[in-house]
Amino acid sequence: MNLISSRISFWRNILSKRFYGDASKKKLECENKKAAASAPAAPKKPKLKKFKIYRYNPEDKGKKPTMQTYTIDLNDCRPMILDALNKIKSEQDSSLTYRRSCREGICGSCGMNIDGINRLACLYKIKPKGTTKIYPLPHMYVIKDLVVDFNKFLEQHSRIKPYLIRKSKEQPGTTQYLQSIKDRESLDGYIECILCACCATSCPEYWWHGHTKKPNDFLGPAALLHAYRWIMDSRDHATADRIKQLTNYYNIYRCHQINNCTSCCPKRLAPGVAIANLRLLVGGFKKKNKPDMDGAAPAEPEKACKVEDEDKCSSKS
Ligand code: SF4
Ligand code: SF4
Ligand code: FES
């Protein structure tokens, strides 16, 4: 009996030590954490980051463009290059000029050359180390600082007629045209372009031939990607005219298929592939598929009047 009771007390001692010992340890940890949370936070070590930014003001007559250095603390800045530019503009130099709008890669406004590659400032993360150099998009006329003249680029885009052309002359916007899911999906990878011009301004052919006089100018990868998108659209009826236009402008053969355009596109599109496909179409090696569906969607039935609209309807009739 004595032996049994001594064993029981032995194990009781061990177990109670373990449990109460752990509980008190946890309690101590918890108290330490509370004390740390209530204590004033120690000042963070500043993470200083330098940016060298291209500056040009057309009003400073005779003054050449310069690179201006700004330093910011990354502890107090959101993670993207556009955040850094916004911080510099609001806290250090309100004269710094650049385009931006959506800050999420949708509007295509904030294209610029960051550390040697054309990118969207709102989608590119700040590198914590080293100095980041920011220039306007290359080989474009600079209006001020990082803002370049988009007129020529957009005029070239308008020349490929970036809209649906139908044989019948319905009033635009009055009819819905049918398109099968498969035909719609075949446009994936071509309709997502946001016209940021990162591709065109990284294309050596566009540098040399993009700004020559019409009709010998090279439309560039962005406009040609759109040309392919409208040619392949199953609802479009102007395929032959569109192809003829590209042949006349001698456009697609200026491309050397180096694919600088594809490697820098922030939307991960492949303008180089679109141009290769255009060549096949122009050369007759590829044909546009027949549409799975054609024609207009049936008109929607007239909506019944709501009770509160009944008076208006009856007064009209
Ligand atoms: S293809 Fe890409 S890089 Fe070129 S304009 Fe469109 S989104 Fe920008
Ligand atoms: S593949 Fe053609 S369009 Fe693209 S960068 Fe090269 S030359 Fe320019
Ligand atoms: S701000 Fe719109 S794409 Fe960058």
Tab-separated table of C-alpha atoms and ligand atoms in Angstrom:
chain	number	residue	atom	x	y	z
A	1	MET	CA	0.000	0.000	0.000
A	2	ASN	CA	2.787	2.316	0.971
A	3	LEU	CA	4.590	1.620	-2.268
A	4	ILE	CA	1.478	2.459	-4.325
A	5	SER	CA	0.774	5.711	-2.487
A	6	SER	CA	4.401	6.828	-2.801
A	7	ARG	CA	4.270	6.206	-6.582
A	8	ILE	CA	1.016	8.168	-6.892
A	9	SER	CA	2.471	11.155	-5.062
A	10	PHE	CA	5.646	10.928	-7.205
A	11	TRP	CA	3.671	11.174	-10.465
A	12	ARG	CA	1.335	13.810	-9.039
A	13	ASN	CA	4.356	15.957	-8.220
A	14	ILE	CA	5.803	15.576	-11.712
A	15	LEU	CA	2.520	16.296	-13.476
A	16	SER	CA	1.621	19.312	-11.373
A	17	LYS	CA	5.106	20.731	-11.886
A	18	ARG	CA	4.797	20.356	-15.601
A	19	PHE	CA	1.294	21.810	-15.903
A	20	TYR	CA	1.617	24.656	-13.436
A	21	GLY	CA	5.142	25.328	-14.603
A	22	ASP	CA	3.955	25.707	-18.258
A	23	ALA	CA	0.940	27.782	-17.285
A	24	SER	CA	3.051	30.224	-15.309
A	25	LYS	CA	5.553	30.407	-18.160
A	26	LYS	CA	2.742	31.261	-20.615
A	27	LYS	CA	1.332	33.818	-18.193
A	28	LEU	CA	4.761	35.450	-17.963
A	29	GLU	CA	5.118	35.528	-21.768
A	30	CYS	CA	1.681	37.055	-22.097
A	31	GLU	CA	2.486	39.766	-19.552
A	32	ASN	CA	5.756	40.526	-21.328
A	33	LYS	CA	3.921	40.925	-24.646
A	34	LYS	CA	1.341	43.273	-23.092
A	35	ALA	CA	4.110	45.357	-21.546
A	36	ALA	CA	5.941	45.531	-24.911
A	37	ALA	CA	2.749	46.597	-26.699
A	38	SER	CA	1.976	49.368	-24.222
A	39	ALA	CA	5.571	50.690	-24.208
A	40	PRO	CA	6.246	53.546	-26.692
A	41	ALA	CA	7.539	52.103	-30.029
A	42	ALA	CA	11.252	52.550	-30.570
A	43	PRO	CA	11.896	54.870	-33.552
A	44	LYS	CA	12.426	52.867	-36.762
A	45	LYS	CA	15.780	53.053	-38.422
A	46	PRO	CA	15.261	55.173	-41.572
A	47	LYS	CA	15.414	53.251	-44.859
A	48	LEU	CA	16.700	55.971	-47.126
A	49	LYS	CA	16.319	55.474	-50.851
A	50	LYS	CA	17.581	57.693	-53.655
A	51	PHE	CA	15.794	58.437	-56.935
A	52	LYS	CA	17.400	60.192	-59.873
A	53	ILE	CA	14.670	61.690	-62.011
A	54	TYR	CA	14.825	63.320	-65.450
A	55	ARG	CA	13.831	66.987	-65.313
A	56	TYR	CA	13.021	69.215	-68.251
A	57	ASN	CA	11.007	72.383	-68.249
A	58	PRO	CA	10.277	73.943	-71.660
A	59	GLU	CA	9.839	77.328	-69.974
A	60	ASP	CA	13.512	77.356	-68.906
A	61	LYS	CA	14.670	78.463	-72.334
A	62	GLY	CA	18.147	77.285	-73.276
A	63	LYS	CA	18.447	75.027	-70.206
A	64	LYS	CA	19.289	71.420	-70.980
A	65	PRO	CA	17.495	68.528	-69.285
A	66	THR	CA	19.039	67.438	-65.964
A	67	MET	CA	18.826	64.511	-63.563
A	68	GLN	CA	17.640	65.572	-60.106
A	69	THR	CA	18.232	63.441	-57.015
A	70	TYR	CA	15.591	62.987	-54.316
A	71	THR	CA	15.881	60.931	-51.122
A	72	ILE	CA	12.892	59.471	-49.313
A	73	ASP	CA	12.384	57.252	-46.270
A	74	LEU	CA	10.831	53.953	-47.384
A	75	ASN	CA	9.404	53.375	-43.881
A	76	ASP	CA	6.933	56.086	-44.694
A	77	CYS	CA	6.123	55.195	-48.308
A	78	ARG	CA	3.879	52.664	-50.017
A	79	PRO	CA	5.658	50.037	-52.141
A	80	MET	CA	5.377	51.154	-55.766
A	81	ILE	CA	7.436	53.614	-57.814
A	82	LEU	CA	4.311	55.727	-58.356
A	83	ASP	CA	3.940	55.983	-54.562
A	84	ALA	CA	7.504	57.283	-54.341
A	85	LEU	CA	6.817	59.864	-57.086
A	86	ASN	CA	3.632	60.959	-55.319
A	87	LYS	CA	5.555	61.297	-52.053
A	88	ILE	CA	8.278	63.367	-53.688
A	89	LYS	CA	5.699	65.569	-55.415
A	90	SER	CA	3.619	66.158	-52.298
A	91	GLU	CA	6.469	66.575	-49.787
A	92	GLN	CA	9.551	67.782	-51.625
A	93	ASP	CA	8.945	69.201	-55.102
A	94	SER	CA	5.480	70.021	-56.394
A	95	SER	CA	6.926	70.963	-59.806
A	96	LEU	CA	7.766	67.321	-60.632
A	97	THR	CA	5.474	66.385	-63.524
A	98	TYR	CA	4.273	62.935	-64.599
A	99	ARG	CA	1.038	61.312	-65.762
A	100	ARG	CA	-0.984	58.988	-63.566
A	101	SER	CA	-4.584	58.187	-62.918
A	102	CYS	CA	-5.799	54.741	-61.848
A	103	ARG	CA	-2.691	53.569	-59.905
A	104	GLU	CA	-3.574	49.958	-60.713
A	105	GLY	CA	-2.388	49.228	-64.243
A	106	ILE	CA	-5.660	50.027	-66.006
A	107	CYS	CA	-5.383	53.497	-67.544
A	108	GLY	CA	-1.914	53.222	-69.133
A	109	SER	CA	-0.932	56.755	-68.066
A	110	CYS	CA	2.151	56.115	-65.957
A	111	GLY	CA	4.457	54.454	-68.519
A	112	MET	CA	8.061	55.554	-67.986
A	113	ASN	CA	11.566	54.176	-68.225
A	114	ILE	CA	12.565	52.849	-64.800
A	115	ASP	CA	16.079	51.477	-64.364
A	116	GLY	CA	16.433	51.058	-68.123
A	117	ILE	CA	13.161	49.249	-68.864
A	118	ASN	CA	9.807	50.713	-69.899
A	119	ARG	CA	7.289	49.936	-67.172
A	120	LEU	CA	4.159	51.210	-65.469
A	121	ALA	CA	5.200	53.118	-62.344
A	122	CYS	CA	2.102	51.940	-60.488
A	123	LEU	CA	2.873	48.246	-61.054
A	124	TYR	CA	6.621	48.280	-60.409
A	125	LYS	CA	7.919	47.844	-56.866
A	126	ILE	CA	10.594	50.085	-55.384
A	127	LYS	CA	13.895	48.261	-54.994
A	128	PRO	CA	15.102	48.871	-51.442
A	129	LYS	CA	18.769	49.216	-52.378
A	130	GLY	CA	20.704	51.386	-54.819
A	131	THR	CA	19.597	54.462	-56.734
A	132	THR	CA	16.603	54.143	-59.061
A	133	LYS	CA	16.835	56.148	-62.286
A	134	ILE	CA	13.624	57.321	-63.924
A	135	TYR	CA	13.414	58.736	-67.455
A	136	PRO	CA	10.476	59.512	-69.767
A	137	LEU	CA	9.551	56.871	-72.380
A	138	PRO	CA	12.477	56.797	-74.846
A	139	HIS	CA	12.490	58.359	-78.313
A	140	MET	CA	9.369	60.415	-77.705
A	141	TYR	CA	9.145	64.214	-77.654
A	142	VAL	CA	9.224	65.344	-74.027
A	143	ILE	CA	6.617	67.906	-73.020
A	144	LYS	CA	7.785	68.279	-69.415
A	145	ASP	CA	9.781	66.041	-67.029
A	146	LEU	CA	8.298	62.524	-67.437
A	147	VAL	CA	5.387	63.558	-69.680
A	148	VAL	CA	5.825	62.721	-73.366
A	149	ASP	CA	3.814	63.708	-76.418
A	150	PHE	CA	1.366	60.890	-77.263
A	151	ASN	CA	-0.236	62.597	-80.286
A	152	LYS	CA	1.653	60.660	-82.957
A	153	PHE	CA	1.208	57.348	-81.109
A	154	LEU	CA	-2.548	57.857	-80.795
A	155	GLU	CA	-2.901	59.110	-84.376
A	156	GLN	CA	-1.191	55.895	-85.564
A	157	HIS	CA	-3.583	53.886	-83.426
A	158	SER	CA	-6.576	55.705	-84.944
A	159	ARG	CA	-5.296	54.866	-88.453
A	160	ILE	CA	-5.945	51.147	-88.002
A	161	LYS	CA	-9.648	52.017	-87.391
A	162	PRO	CA	-9.942	50.550	-83.910
A	163	TYR	CA	-13.683	49.945	-84.036
A	164	LEU	CA	-16.155	47.444	-85.466
A	165	ILE	CA	-16.920	47.892	-89.176
A	166	ARG	CA	-20.055	46.185	-90.543
A	167	LYS	CA	-21.332	45.847	-94.110
A	168	SER	CA	-24.780	47.005	-93.109
A	169	LYS	CA	-24.894	50.628	-92.102
A	170	GLU	CA	-26.691	50.407	-88.790
A	171	GLN	CA	-26.423	53.339	-86.473
A	172	PRO	CA	-23.513	52.480	-84.114
A	173	GLY	CA	-24.607	51.500	-80.648
A	174	THR	CA	-28.141	50.524	-81.660
A	175	THR	CA	-27.602	46.784	-82.182
A	176	GLN	CA	-25.844	43.946	-80.386
A	177	TYR	CA	-23.902	41.549	-82.628
A	178	LEU	CA	-23.675	37.857	-81.897
A	179	GLN	CA	-20.347	36.210	-81.077
A	180	SER	CA	-19.783	32.682	-79.802
A	181	ILE	CA	-17.836	32.126	-76.607
A	182	LYS	CA	-15.078	30.401	-78.601
A	183	ASP	CA	-14.736	33.345	-81.010
A	184	ARG	CA	-14.651	35.769	-78.117
A	185	GLU	CA	-11.981	33.725	-76.342
A	186	SER	CA	-9.790	33.740	-79.438
A	187	LEU	CA	-9.298	37.494	-78.805
A	188	ASP	CA	-7.809	36.912	-75.345
A	189	GLY	CA	-4.303	38.300	-75.168
A	190	TYR	CA	-5.141	41.056	-77.686
A	191	ILE	CA	-8.005	42.982	-76.111
A	192	GLU	CA	-6.297	43.738	-72.808
A	193	CYS	CA	-3.976	46.398	-74.224
A	194	ILE	CA	-4.159	49.684	-72.298
A	195	LEU	CA	-2.184	51.769	-74.850
A	196	CYS	CA	0.580	52.613	-72.390
A	197	ALA	CA	3.151	52.748	-75.254
A	198	CYS	CA	5.772	50.820	-73.258
A	199	CYS	CA	6.094	48.387	-76.191
A	200	ALA	CA	6.285	50.938	-79.006
A	201	THR	CA	8.867	53.048	-77.216
A	202	SER	CA	11.080	50.029	-76.559
A	203	CYS	CA	11.025	49.006	-80.233
A	204	PRO	CA	14.147	50.071	-82.181
A	205	GLU	CA	12.180	50.060	-85.441
A	206	TYR	CA	9.639	52.429	-83.935
A	207	TRP	CA	12.469	54.699	-82.753
A	208	TRP	CA	13.837	55.005	-86.291
A	209	HIS	CA	10.687	54.744	-88.415
A	210	GLY	CA	7.797	55.554	-86.076
A	211	HIS	CA	8.116	59.313	-86.501
A	212	THR	CA	8.788	59.549	-90.226
A	213	LYS	CA	6.187	61.039	-92.536
A	214	LYS	CA	3.099	59.097	-93.556
A	215	PRO	CA	2.697	56.640	-95.297
A	216	ASN	CA	6.193	55.273	-94.611
A	217	ASP	CA	6.052	55.461	-90.845
A	218	PHE	CA	6.014	52.270	-88.844
A	219	LEU	CA	2.770	52.037	-86.868
A	220	GLY	CA	4.556	50.234	-84.044
A	221	PRO	CA	3.687	47.136	-82.023
A	222	ALA	CA	0.739	48.583	-80.081
A	223	ALA	CA	-1.195	49.780	-83.151
A	224	LEU	CA	-0.383	46.550	-85.000
A	225	LEU	CA	-1.571	44.451	-82.066
A	226	HIS	CA	-4.871	46.341	-82.262
A	227	ALA	CA	-4.974	45.890	-86.053
A	228	TYR	CA	-4.715	42.116	-85.545
A	229	ARG	CA	-7.365	42.201	-82.806
A	230	TRP	CA	-9.902	43.903	-85.148
A	231	ILE	CA	-9.039	41.681	-88.112
A	232	MET	CA	-9.656	38.566	-86.020
A	233	ASP	CA	-12.885	39.816	-84.434
A	234	SER	CA	-15.605	37.479	-85.731
A	235	ARG	CA	-18.131	40.383	-85.857
A	236	ASP	CA	-15.972	42.613	-88.092
A	237	HIS	CA	-16.617	42.744	-91.856
A	238	ALA	CA	-13.657	44.869	-93.032
A	239	THR	CA	-10.987	42.135	-92.956
A	240	ALA	CA	-9.844	42.536	-96.564
A	241	ASP	CA	-9.581	46.352	-96.300
A	242	ARG	CA	-7.702	46.153	-93.034
A	243	ILE	CA	-5.172	43.682	-94.473
A	244	LYS	CA	-4.761	45.794	-97.608
A	245	GLN	CA	-4.063	48.884	-95.521
A	246	LEU	CA	-1.228	47.132	-93.684
A	247	THR	CA	0.312	45.971	-96.975
A	248	ASN	CA	0.139	49.487	-98.404
A	249	TYR	CA	1.885	51.026	-95.463
A	250	TYR	CA	4.680	48.454	-95.698
A	251	ASN	CA	4.273	48.261	-92.001
A	252	ILE	CA	4.561	44.769	-90.775
A	253	TYR	CA	7.829	44.152	-92.650
A	254	ARG	CA	9.649	46.845	-90.703
A	255	CYS	CA	9.388	44.588	-87.632
A	256	HIS	CA	12.465	42.414	-87.114
A	257	GLN	CA	10.822	40.117	-84.565
A	258	ILE	CA	13.316	40.848	-81.787
A	259	ASN	CA	10.367	41.019	-79.381
A	260	ASN	CA	11.569	43.860	-77.171
A	261	CYS	CA	7.918	44.857	-77.255
A	262	THR	CA	6.709	41.533	-75.882
A	263	SER	CA	9.333	41.334	-73.144
A	264	CYS	CA	8.440	44.741	-71.660
A	265	CYS	CA	4.634	44.722	-71.951
A	266	PRO	CA	3.302	45.285	-68.404
A	267	LYS	CA	0.056	43.473	-69.311
A	268	ARG	CA	2.040	40.432	-70.514
A	269	LEU	CA	0.690	40.674	-74.051
A	270	ALA	CA	2.642	39.627	-77.114
A	271	PRO	CA	2.566	42.307	-79.839
A	272	GLY	CA	5.456	40.499	-81.586
A	273	VAL	CA	3.262	37.415	-81.994
A	274	ALA	CA	0.395	39.557	-83.322
A	275	ILE	CA	2.741	41.046	-85.942
A	276	ALA	CA	3.980	37.566	-86.923
A	277	ASN	CA	0.337	36.515	-87.372
A	278	LEU	CA	-0.372	39.631	-89.447
A	279	ARG	CA	2.455	38.634	-91.779
A	280	LEU	CA	0.903	35.202	-92.203
A	281	LEU	CA	-2.470	36.803	-92.968
A	282	VAL	CA	-0.988	39.278	-95.441
A	283	GLY	CA	1.055	36.522	-97.113
A	284	GLY	CA	-2.039	34.306	-97.391
A	285	PHE	CA	-0.583	31.604	-95.107
A	286	LYS	CA	-3.284	32.123	-92.505
A	287	LYS	CA	-6.998	32.737	-92.945
A	288	LYS	CA	-9.528	34.263	-90.629
A	289	ASN	CA	-11.886	31.558	-89.365
A	290	LYS	CA	-15.524	31.705	-90.336
A	291	PRO	CA	-17.564	33.096	-87.425
A	292	ASP	CA	-19.510	30.558	-85.379
A	293	MET	CA	-22.359	33.068	-85.147
A	294	ASP	CA	-23.291	36.067	-87.228
A	295	GLY	CA	-25.993	38.702	-87.329
A	296	ALA	CA	-27.616	40.865	-84.747
A	297	ALA	CA	-29.083	39.744	-81.455
A	298	PRO	CA	-32.901	39.812	-81.387
A	299	ALA	CA	-34.270	43.065	-80.056
A	300	GLU	CA	-35.053	42.935	-76.365
A	301	PRO	CA	-38.794	42.934	-75.560
A	302	GLU	CA	-40.019	46.291	-74.384
A	303	LYS	CA	-39.936	46.570	-70.636
A	304	ALA	CA	-43.271	46.759	-68.897
A	305	CYS	CA	-43.955	50.109	-67.234
A	306	LYS	CA	-43.496	50.307	-63.499
A	307	VAL	CA	-46.583	51.465	-61.632
A	308	GLU	CA	-45.035	54.903	-60.962
A	309	ASP	CA	-44.184	55.288	-64.704
A	310	GLU	CA	-47.689	54.434	-65.896
A	311	ASP	CA	-48.851	58.045	-65.830
A	312	LYS	CA	-45.900	59.146	-67.997
A	313	CYS	CA	-46.545	56.318	-70.512
A	314	SER	CA	-50.232	57.069	-70.809
A	315	SER	CA	-49.578	60.814	-71.127
A	316	LYS	CA	-47.132	60.092	-74.015
A	317	SER	CA	-49.638	58.000	-75.906
B	1	SF4	S1	0.745	45.947	-75.923
B	1	SF4	FE1	1.335	46.077	-73.773
B	1	SF4	S2	3.026	47.532	-73.723
B	1	SF4	FE2	2.021	47.774	-75.691
B	1	SF4	S3	0.602	49.459	-75.398
B	1	SF4	FE3	-0.514	47.546	-75.035
B	1	SF4	S4	-0.367	47.185	-72.835
B	1	SF4	FE4	1.173	48.721	-73.336
B	2	SF4	S1	9.314	42.460	-82.475
B	2	SF4	FE1	8.941	44.028	-84.027
B	2	SF4	S2	7.537	45.454	-83.054
B	2	SF4	FE2	8.425	44.203	-81.403
B	2	SF4	S3	10.200	45.358	-80.690
B	2	SF4	FE3	10.935	43.993	-82.268
B	2	SF4	S4	10.851	45.184	-84.159
B	2	SF4	FE4	9.581	46.230	-82.664
B	3	FES	S1	-1.664	55.027	-63.086
B	3	FES	FE1	-2.974	53.937	-64.475
B	3	FES	S2	-1.662	52.465	-65.325
B	3	FES	FE2	-0.424	53.405	-63.821
